[in-house]
Short mmCIF file of C-alpha atoms in Angstrom, two decimals:
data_model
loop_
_atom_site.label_atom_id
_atom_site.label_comp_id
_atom_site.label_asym_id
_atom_site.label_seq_id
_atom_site.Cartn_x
_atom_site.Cartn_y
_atom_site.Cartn_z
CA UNK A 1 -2.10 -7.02 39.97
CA UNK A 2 1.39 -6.15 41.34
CA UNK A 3 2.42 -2.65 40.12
CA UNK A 4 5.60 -4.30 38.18
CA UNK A 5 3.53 -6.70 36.67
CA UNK A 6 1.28 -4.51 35.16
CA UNK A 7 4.11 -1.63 33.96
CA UNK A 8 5.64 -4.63 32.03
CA UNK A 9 2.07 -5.99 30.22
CA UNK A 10 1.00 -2.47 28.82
CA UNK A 11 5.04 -1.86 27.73
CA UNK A 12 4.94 -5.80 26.14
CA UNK A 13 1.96 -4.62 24.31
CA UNK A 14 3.03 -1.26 23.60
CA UNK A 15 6.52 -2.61 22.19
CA UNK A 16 4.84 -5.44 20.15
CA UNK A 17 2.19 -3.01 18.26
CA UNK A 18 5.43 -1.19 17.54
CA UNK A 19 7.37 -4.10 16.32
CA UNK A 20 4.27 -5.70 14.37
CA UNK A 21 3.00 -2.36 12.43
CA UNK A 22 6.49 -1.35 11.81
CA UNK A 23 7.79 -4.60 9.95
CA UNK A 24 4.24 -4.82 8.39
CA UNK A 25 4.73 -1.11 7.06
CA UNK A 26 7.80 -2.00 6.01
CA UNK A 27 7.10 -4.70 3.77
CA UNK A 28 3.94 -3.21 2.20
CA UNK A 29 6.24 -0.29 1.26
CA UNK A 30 9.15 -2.42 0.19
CA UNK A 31 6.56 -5.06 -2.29
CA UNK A 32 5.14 -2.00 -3.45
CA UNK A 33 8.20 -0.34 -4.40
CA UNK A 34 9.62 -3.30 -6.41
CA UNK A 35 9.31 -3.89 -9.91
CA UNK A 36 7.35 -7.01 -11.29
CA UNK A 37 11.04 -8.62 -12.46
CA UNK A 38 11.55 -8.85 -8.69
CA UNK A 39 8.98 -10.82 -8.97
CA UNK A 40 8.54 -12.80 -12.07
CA UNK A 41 9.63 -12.82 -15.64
CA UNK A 42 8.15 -14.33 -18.74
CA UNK A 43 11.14 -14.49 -21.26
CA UNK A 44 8.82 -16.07 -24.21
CA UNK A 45 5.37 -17.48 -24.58
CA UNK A 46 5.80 -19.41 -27.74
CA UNK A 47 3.64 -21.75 -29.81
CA UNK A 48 5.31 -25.53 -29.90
CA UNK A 49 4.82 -25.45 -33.62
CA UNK A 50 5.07 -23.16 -36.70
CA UNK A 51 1.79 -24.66 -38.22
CA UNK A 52 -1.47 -25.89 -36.45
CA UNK A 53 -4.67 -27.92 -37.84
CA UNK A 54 -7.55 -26.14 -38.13
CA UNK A 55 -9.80 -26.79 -34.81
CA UNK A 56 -6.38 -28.56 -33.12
CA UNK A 57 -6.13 -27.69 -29.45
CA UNK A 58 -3.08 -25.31 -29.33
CA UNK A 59 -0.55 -25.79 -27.23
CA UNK A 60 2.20 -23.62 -26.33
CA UNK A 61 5.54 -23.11 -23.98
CA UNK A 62 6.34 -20.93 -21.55
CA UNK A 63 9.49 -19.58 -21.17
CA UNK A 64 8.92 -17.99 -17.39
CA UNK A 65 11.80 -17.26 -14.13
CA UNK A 66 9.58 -17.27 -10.62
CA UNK A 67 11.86 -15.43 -8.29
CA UNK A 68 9.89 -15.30 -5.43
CA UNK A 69 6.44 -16.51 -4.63
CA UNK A 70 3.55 -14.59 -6.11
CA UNK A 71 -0.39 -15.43 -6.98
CA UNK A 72 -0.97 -14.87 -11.32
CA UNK A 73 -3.71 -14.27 -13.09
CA UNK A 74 -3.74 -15.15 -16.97
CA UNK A 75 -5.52 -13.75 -19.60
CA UNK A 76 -4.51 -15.22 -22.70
CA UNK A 77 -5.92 -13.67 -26.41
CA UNK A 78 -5.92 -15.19 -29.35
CA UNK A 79 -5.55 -12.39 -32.48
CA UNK A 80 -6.01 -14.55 -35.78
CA UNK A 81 -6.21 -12.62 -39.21
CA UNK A 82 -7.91 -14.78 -42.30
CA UNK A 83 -5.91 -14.86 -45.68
CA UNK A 84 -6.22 -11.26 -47.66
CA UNK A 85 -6.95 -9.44 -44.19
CA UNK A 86 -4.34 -6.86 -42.82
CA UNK A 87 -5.52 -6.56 -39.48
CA UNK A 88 -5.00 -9.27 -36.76
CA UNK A 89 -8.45 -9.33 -34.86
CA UNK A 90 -9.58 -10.83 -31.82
CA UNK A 91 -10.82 -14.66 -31.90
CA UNK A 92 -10.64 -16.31 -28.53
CA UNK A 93 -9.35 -15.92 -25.35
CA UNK A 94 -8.63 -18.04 -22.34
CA UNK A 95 -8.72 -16.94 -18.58
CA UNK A 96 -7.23 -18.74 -15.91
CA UNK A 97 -8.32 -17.88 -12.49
CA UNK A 98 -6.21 -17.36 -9.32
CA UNK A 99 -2.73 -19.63 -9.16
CA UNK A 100 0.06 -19.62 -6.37
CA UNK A 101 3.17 -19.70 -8.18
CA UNK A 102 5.84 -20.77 -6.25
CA UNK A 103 9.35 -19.41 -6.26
CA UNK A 104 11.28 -21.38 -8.99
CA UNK A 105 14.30 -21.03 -11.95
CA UNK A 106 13.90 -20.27 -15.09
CA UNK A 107 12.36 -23.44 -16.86
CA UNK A 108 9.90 -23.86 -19.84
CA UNK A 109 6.51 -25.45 -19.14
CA UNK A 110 4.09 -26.66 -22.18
CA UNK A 111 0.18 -25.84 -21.71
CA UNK A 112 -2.77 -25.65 -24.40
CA UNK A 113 -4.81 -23.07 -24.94
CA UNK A 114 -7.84 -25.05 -24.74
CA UNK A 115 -10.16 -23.20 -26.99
CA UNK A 116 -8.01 -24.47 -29.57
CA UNK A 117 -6.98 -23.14 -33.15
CA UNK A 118 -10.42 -21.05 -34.79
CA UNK A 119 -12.22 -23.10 -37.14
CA UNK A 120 -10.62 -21.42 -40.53
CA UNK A 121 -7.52 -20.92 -41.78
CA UNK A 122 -5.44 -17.88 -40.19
CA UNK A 123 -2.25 -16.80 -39.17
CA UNK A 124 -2.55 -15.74 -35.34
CA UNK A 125 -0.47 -14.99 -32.40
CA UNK A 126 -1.53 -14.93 -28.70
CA UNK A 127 -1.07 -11.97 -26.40
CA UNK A 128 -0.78 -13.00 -22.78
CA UNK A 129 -1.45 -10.42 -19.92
CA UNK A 130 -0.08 -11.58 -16.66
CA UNK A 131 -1.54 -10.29 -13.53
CA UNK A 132 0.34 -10.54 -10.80
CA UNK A 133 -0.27 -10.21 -7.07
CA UNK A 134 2.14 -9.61 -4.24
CA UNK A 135 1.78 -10.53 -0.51
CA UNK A 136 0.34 -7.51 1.53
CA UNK A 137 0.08 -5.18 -1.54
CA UNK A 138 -2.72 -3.76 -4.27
CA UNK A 139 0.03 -2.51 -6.29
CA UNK A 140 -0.45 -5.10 -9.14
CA UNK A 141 3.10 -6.60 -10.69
CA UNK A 142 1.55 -7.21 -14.64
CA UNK A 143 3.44 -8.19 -17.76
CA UNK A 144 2.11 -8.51 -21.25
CA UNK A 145 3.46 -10.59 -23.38
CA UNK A 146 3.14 -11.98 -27.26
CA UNK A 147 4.26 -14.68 -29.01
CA UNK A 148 5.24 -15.56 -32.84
CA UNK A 149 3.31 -15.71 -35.10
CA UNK A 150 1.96 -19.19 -36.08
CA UNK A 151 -0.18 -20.71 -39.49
CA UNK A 152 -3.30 -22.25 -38.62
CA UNK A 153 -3.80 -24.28 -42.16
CA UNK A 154 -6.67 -26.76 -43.25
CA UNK A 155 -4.99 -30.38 -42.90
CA UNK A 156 -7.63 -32.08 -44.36
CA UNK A 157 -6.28 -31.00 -47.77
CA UNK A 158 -3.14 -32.86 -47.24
CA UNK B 1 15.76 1.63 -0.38
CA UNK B 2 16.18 -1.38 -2.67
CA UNK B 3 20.52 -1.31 -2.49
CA UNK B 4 19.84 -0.53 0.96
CA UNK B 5 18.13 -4.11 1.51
CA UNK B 6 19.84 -5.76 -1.04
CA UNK B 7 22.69 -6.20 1.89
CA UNK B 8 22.04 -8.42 4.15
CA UNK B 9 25.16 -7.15 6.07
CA UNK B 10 24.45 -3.53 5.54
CA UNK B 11 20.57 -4.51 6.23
CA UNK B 12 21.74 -6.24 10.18
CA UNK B 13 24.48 -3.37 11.25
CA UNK B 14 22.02 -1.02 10.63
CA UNK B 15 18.90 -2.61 12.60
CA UNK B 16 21.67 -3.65 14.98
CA UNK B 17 23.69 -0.02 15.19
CA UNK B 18 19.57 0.74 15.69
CA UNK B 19 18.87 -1.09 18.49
CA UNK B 20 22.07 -0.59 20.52
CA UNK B 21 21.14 3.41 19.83
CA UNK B 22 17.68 3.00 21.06
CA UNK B 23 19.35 0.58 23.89
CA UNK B 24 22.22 2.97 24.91
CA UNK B 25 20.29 6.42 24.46
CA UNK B 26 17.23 4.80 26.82
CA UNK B 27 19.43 3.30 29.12
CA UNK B 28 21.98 6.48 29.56
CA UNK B 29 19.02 9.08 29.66
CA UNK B 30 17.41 6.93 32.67
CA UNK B 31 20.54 6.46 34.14
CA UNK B 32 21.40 10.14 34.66
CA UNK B 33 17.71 10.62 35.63
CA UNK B 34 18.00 7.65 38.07
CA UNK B 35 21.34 6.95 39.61
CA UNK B 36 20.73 4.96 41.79
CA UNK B 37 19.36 2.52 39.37
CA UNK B 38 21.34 1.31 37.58
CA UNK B 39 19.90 -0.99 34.81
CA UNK B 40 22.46 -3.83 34.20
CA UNK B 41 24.16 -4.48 30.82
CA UNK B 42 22.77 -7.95 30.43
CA UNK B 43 19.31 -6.19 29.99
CA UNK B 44 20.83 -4.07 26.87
CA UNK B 45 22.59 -7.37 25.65
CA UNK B 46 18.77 -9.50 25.63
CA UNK B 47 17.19 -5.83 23.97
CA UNK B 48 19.71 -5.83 21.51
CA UNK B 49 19.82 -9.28 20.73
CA UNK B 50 16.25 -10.08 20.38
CA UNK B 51 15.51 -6.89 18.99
CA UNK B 52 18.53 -8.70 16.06
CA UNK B 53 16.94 -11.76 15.66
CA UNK B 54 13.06 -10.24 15.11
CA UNK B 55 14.71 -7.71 12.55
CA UNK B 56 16.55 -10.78 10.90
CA UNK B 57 13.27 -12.30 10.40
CA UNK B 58 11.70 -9.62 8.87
CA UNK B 59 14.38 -9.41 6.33
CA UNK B 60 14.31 -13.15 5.27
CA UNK B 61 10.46 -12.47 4.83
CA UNK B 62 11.14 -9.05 2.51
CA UNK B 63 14.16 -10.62 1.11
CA UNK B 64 12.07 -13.89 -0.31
CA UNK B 65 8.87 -11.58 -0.70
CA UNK B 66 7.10 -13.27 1.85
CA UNK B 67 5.21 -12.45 5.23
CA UNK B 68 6.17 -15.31 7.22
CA UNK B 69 7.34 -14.13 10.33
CA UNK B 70 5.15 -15.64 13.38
CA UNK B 71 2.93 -13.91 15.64
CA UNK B 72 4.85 -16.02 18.17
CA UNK B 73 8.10 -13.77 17.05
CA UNK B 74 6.75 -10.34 17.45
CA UNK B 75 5.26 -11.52 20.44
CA UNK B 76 7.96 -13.00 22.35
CA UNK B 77 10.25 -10.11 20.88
CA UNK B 78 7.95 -7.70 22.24
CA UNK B 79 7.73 -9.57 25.59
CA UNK B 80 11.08 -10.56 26.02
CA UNK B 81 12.22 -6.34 25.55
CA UNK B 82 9.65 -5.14 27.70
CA UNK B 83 10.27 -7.70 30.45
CA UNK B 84 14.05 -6.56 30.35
CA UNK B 85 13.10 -2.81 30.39
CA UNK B 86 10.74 -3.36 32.83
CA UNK B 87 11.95 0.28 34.32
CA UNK B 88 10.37 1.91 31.15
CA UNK B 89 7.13 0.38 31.73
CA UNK B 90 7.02 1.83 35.50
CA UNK B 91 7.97 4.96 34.24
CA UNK B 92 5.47 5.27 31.65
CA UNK B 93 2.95 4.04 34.17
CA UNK B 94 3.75 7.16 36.30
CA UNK B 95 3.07 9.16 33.47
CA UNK B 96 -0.11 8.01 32.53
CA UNK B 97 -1.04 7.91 35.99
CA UNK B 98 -0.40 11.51 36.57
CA UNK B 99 -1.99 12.20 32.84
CA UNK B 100 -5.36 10.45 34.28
CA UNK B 101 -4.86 12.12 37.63
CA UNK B 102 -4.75 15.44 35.68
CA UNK B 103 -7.75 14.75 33.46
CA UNK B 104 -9.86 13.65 36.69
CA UNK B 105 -9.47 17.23 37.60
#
């Protein structure tokens, strides 16, 4: 192989390990270093009602500002205390797995919580932890959140 | 860090003021080594300027939280500088050859 040739090929690869480690050092340090509202914010998770049926499939809306593109995790809990009680206890909860959320304003989006109201009358509220993950980072970006608290009444009686 | 990148301005003049130091400090120190050859400017002009444009991409991708810059980029980047700084490359091939040379003993 000419002499040139050959000077230039182990430079090229020299100089590209250089560029490619250093911008991918960069960014791991720079994702790292930023807080989850670079990321993502959830203003409110809210129920879309004061009062649910006993049993009803709950649904609720999100209140959430996607500033840049980011894989979430949910864990939603459902705390419900019965009439006379003074602690809120757990009831249900509701995982959903691995999402891409893209980069997008701040908007509200209805879901349900699909194991639905519990089966006697309560007054609950959900706590939602968010897990976030950021491109080429471990450093998890995770926000709790909790909504209002909502009546879950026996319609029947009406 | 963060106000530092929050510029996109402040962000480019320094990768830029960066690779014209790199550029100028390589290019003077061979120079005086090597008089008679003399690298021409165009060769610090393609450096710099590719050396921009990689460093631009980068900060899009941090800027948007992304990774999206191409292989192809760093690639060609790293191509495209070494092929203009070719002199660098012989150079450091003279050194390694004399480091092997050295170790065969």
């Amino acid at each position: 192989m000419n002499h040139r040739l050959k000077a230039t090929a182990i430079l090229a690869v020299i100089v590209i390990a250089i560029l490619y480690f250093s911008q991918l050092k960069l960014k791991q340090g720079t994702f790292d270093e930023q807080p989850r509202e670079w990321w993502y914010t959830y203003h409110a998770v809210e129920p879309n009602k004061p009062e649910f049926c006993v049993d009803e499939v709950l649904e609720f809306v999100s209140d959430a500002e996607i500033k840049r593109a980011i894989t979430l995790e949910w864990n939603d809990i459902l705390f419900c205390k019965k009439p006379g009680q003074k602690m809120f206890r757990f009831t249900t909860n509701y995982e959903t797995k691995i999402r891409h959320a893209s980069a997008s304003p701040r908007k509200t989006s209805p879901w349900f919580y699909k194991p639905g109201a519990p089966g006697f009358i309560a007054t609950c509220y959900l706590s939602t932890q968010i897990h976030g993950i950021a491109p080429l980072t471990d450093d998890p970006k995770n926000q709790d959140i909790k909504s209002t608290e909502f009546d879950v009444v026996n319609c029947d009686d009406n | 860090m963060t106000d530092f990148l929050s510029n996109p301005i402040v962000f480019a003049l320094c990768f830029l003021t960066l690779g014209m130091f790199i550029g100028a400090f390589g290019s003077a120190f061979y120079y005086k080594r090597y008089p008679e050859k003399r690298i021409p400017f165009w060769k610090l002009i393609i450096t710099v300027v590719v050396f921009f444009l990689w460093s631009w991409s980068v900060y899009t991708d941090i800027q948007s939280g992304t990774n999206n810059t191409s292989w192809f980029l760093h690639v060609f980047s790293g191509t495209v500088i070494a092929a203009a700084n070719h002199e660098l490359g012989e150079k450091m091939m003279k050194i390694i050859e004399l480091v092997l040379d050295k170790l065969g003993k």
